[in-house]
Amino acid sequence: MGVRYTNIYQDGTTLPSPAAPAQFNVANPIPAGLIEEVGFRWSGTTGAGQPSTATFSELITGLRMTLNGDQWLNLQIQGASVLNADCSRMVGMVMDMGGRVVEDPNPAQLDCTIWIPCGINVPQNSRFELDLSTLASANAITALGRFEVWIKYGKSTNATIVGNQTSFPLAANAQTMVSVKIPTFKGATVAGIAIQGQTVADNLSQIIVKPLGDFAYSATYLRGISGANQNGYMFAQSATSQTDLQYADAVEGYYFCPLYNLSVVDGSVVLLITSAVAETYTFTPILNLPTGGSGERTPVQTSQVATGSKGAILSRAEDI
């Protein structure tokens, strides 16, 4: 099968509002095929003011998606602010995992799509479910507001799984050991871990990534080995340019730790972290597994008795 783009869902209500933060739940059947990428698109006319100070993606704080009941994406953002004039953590995390945020910097027109790599082969009669969270926007989308979910069918070298995050409170100026829980998918390897501080500031003093060695990295060093310093992030900022995207080599309070497809045997990755201030950090594992792999392994009871009316009635009648 060649490349095919399919719009699997659309509505005019799953949009941020100035009234309050919002949460949306949408679901729909989807065609069979190998899902190369999933795109979440918002569009409309912004009129008198933009929904956010810079990139629209700043408003998206949660994307949790399941395919046929199996969760493959749980992307949660902390520290987001509608007043942030720089690159969003959503842009940083999506680009670090191989996706992209496509956005028109024109302040009068909203057109923003978050593309996230997937690589999962879904059969016929499949269904997706999406839980989406947003901040309260600075201004409303005044006309033609629309939310869409797109799927790019094609080829993929591997499936990408964004696992559940681990949260841990760190004391100020004290090295803390954090054990990041890794989902137990058969054949999965860990591509990296996205780290977020509670506040929009670079408070991470140093980190020792035990699978990579026993030496400490600074925040700048970590961004160097993750590729952020070399390749950067692209985001919309209409105050700077209404035609061109802007570049950033860092997102304050956000860090990506590459693990080079680490094979985990004990279900966790150990990090030693020192923070300049006391705050809660979150750690989101990004996994790779073979395309078409099985779902997450869960505990299975090894001793059970089959039940049913056929045997139960007979047993009750004959048991004296």
Short mmCIF file of N, CA and C in Angstrom, two decimals, residues 195 202 204-209 212-230 233 249-250 254-258 260:
data_model
loop_
_atom_site.label_atom_id
_atom_site.label_comp_id
_atom_site.label_asym_id
_atom_site.label_seq_id
_atom_site.Cartn_x
_atom_site.Cartn_y
_atom_site.Cartn_z
N ILE A 195 12.05 14.76 30.11
CA ILE A 195 12.06 15.22 31.49
C ILE A 195 11.50 16.63 31.54
N ASP A 202 15.17 26.73 33.91
CA ASP A 202 16.17 25.67 33.89
C ASP A 202 16.74 25.48 35.29
N LEU A 204 17.39 22.33 36.54
CA LEU A 204 18.14 21.08 36.62
C LEU A 204 19.64 21.40 36.65
N SER A 205 20.30 21.05 37.75
CA SER A 205 21.72 21.35 37.91
C SER A 205 22.58 20.31 37.22
N GLN A 206 22.27 19.04 37.46
CA GLN A 206 23.01 17.97 36.81
C GLN A 206 22.21 16.68 36.87
N ILE A 207 22.57 15.76 35.99
CA ILE A 207 21.89 14.47 35.93
C ILE A 207 22.90 13.39 35.57
N ILE A 208 22.82 12.28 36.26
CA ILE A 208 23.61 11.09 35.92
C ILE A 208 22.64 10.05 35.38
N VAL A 209 22.83 9.65 34.14
CA VAL A 209 21.98 8.66 33.49
C VAL A 209 22.70 7.32 33.62
N LEU A 212 23.97 5.13 30.81
CA LEU A 212 24.96 5.72 29.92
C LEU A 212 26.31 5.96 30.61
N GLY A 213 26.40 5.71 31.90
CA GLY A 213 27.66 5.91 32.60
C GLY A 213 27.46 6.50 33.98
N ASP A 214 28.60 6.85 34.62
CA ASP A 214 28.57 7.32 36.01
C ASP A 214 28.98 8.78 36.15
N PHE A 215 28.93 9.54 35.05
CA PHE A 215 29.34 10.93 35.09
C PHE A 215 28.14 11.84 34.92
N ALA A 216 28.22 13.03 35.52
CA ALA A 216 27.09 13.95 35.54
C ALA A 216 27.09 14.83 34.30
N TYR A 217 25.86 15.13 33.81
CA TYR A 217 25.66 16.03 32.68
C TYR A 217 24.97 17.30 33.18
N SER A 218 25.36 18.43 32.63
CA SER A 218 24.60 19.66 32.86
C SER A 218 23.42 19.69 31.89
N ALA A 219 22.52 20.68 32.08
CA ALA A 219 21.38 20.81 31.17
C ALA A 219 21.85 21.08 29.75
N THR A 220 22.87 21.93 29.58
CA THR A 220 23.39 22.24 28.25
C THR A 220 24.03 21.02 27.62
N TYR A 221 24.79 20.26 28.42
CA TYR A 221 25.42 19.04 27.90
C TYR A 221 24.37 18.04 27.44
N LEU A 222 23.30 17.91 28.23
CA LEU A 222 22.23 16.98 27.89
C LEU A 222 21.57 17.38 26.58
N ARG A 223 21.37 18.68 26.37
CA ARG A 223 20.78 19.15 25.12
C ARG A 223 21.73 18.94 23.94
N GLY A 224 23.02 18.92 24.24
CA GLY A 224 23.98 18.64 23.18
C GLY A 224 23.91 17.21 22.69
N ILE A 225 23.81 16.24 23.61
CA ILE A 225 23.78 14.84 23.19
C ILE A 225 22.41 14.43 22.68
N SER A 226 21.37 15.20 23.00
CA SER A 226 20.02 14.88 22.50
C SER A 226 19.77 15.43 21.11
N GLY A 227 20.63 16.34 20.65
CA GLY A 227 20.46 16.93 19.33
C GLY A 227 19.75 18.26 19.33
N ALA A 228 19.27 18.71 20.49
CA ALA A 228 18.54 19.98 20.54
C ALA A 228 19.45 21.15 20.15
N ASN A 229 20.71 21.14 20.62
CA ASN A 229 21.63 22.24 20.31
C ASN A 229 22.00 22.27 18.82
N GLN A 230 22.04 21.09 18.19
CA GLN A 230 22.44 21.04 16.78
C GLN A 230 21.27 21.31 15.84
N TYR A 233 14.53 23.47 17.57
CA TYR A 233 13.08 23.32 17.48
C TYR A 233 12.52 24.47 16.65
N ASP A 249 17.08 26.46 20.47
CA ASP A 249 17.92 25.30 20.76
C ASP A 249 17.67 24.76 22.16
N ALA A 250 16.64 25.30 22.83
CA ALA A 250 16.30 24.83 24.17
C ALA A 250 14.87 25.25 24.50
N TYR A 254 12.60 21.88 30.21
CA TYR A 254 12.36 20.62 29.50
C TYR A 254 13.68 20.09 28.97
N TYR A 255 13.87 18.76 29.08
CA TYR A 255 15.11 18.12 28.65
C TYR A 255 14.77 16.75 28.07
N PHE A 256 15.52 16.35 27.05
CA PHE A 256 15.32 15.01 26.49
C PHE A 256 16.61 14.22 26.64
N CYS A 257 16.47 13.04 27.23
CA CYS A 257 17.63 12.18 27.49
C CYS A 257 17.58 10.99 26.53
N PRO A 258 18.45 10.94 25.50
CA PRO A 258 18.45 9.78 24.58
C PRO A 258 19.04 8.56 25.27
N TYR A 260 19.34 5.56 23.29
CA TYR A 260 19.91 4.77 22.21
C TYR A 260 19.32 3.35 22.14
#
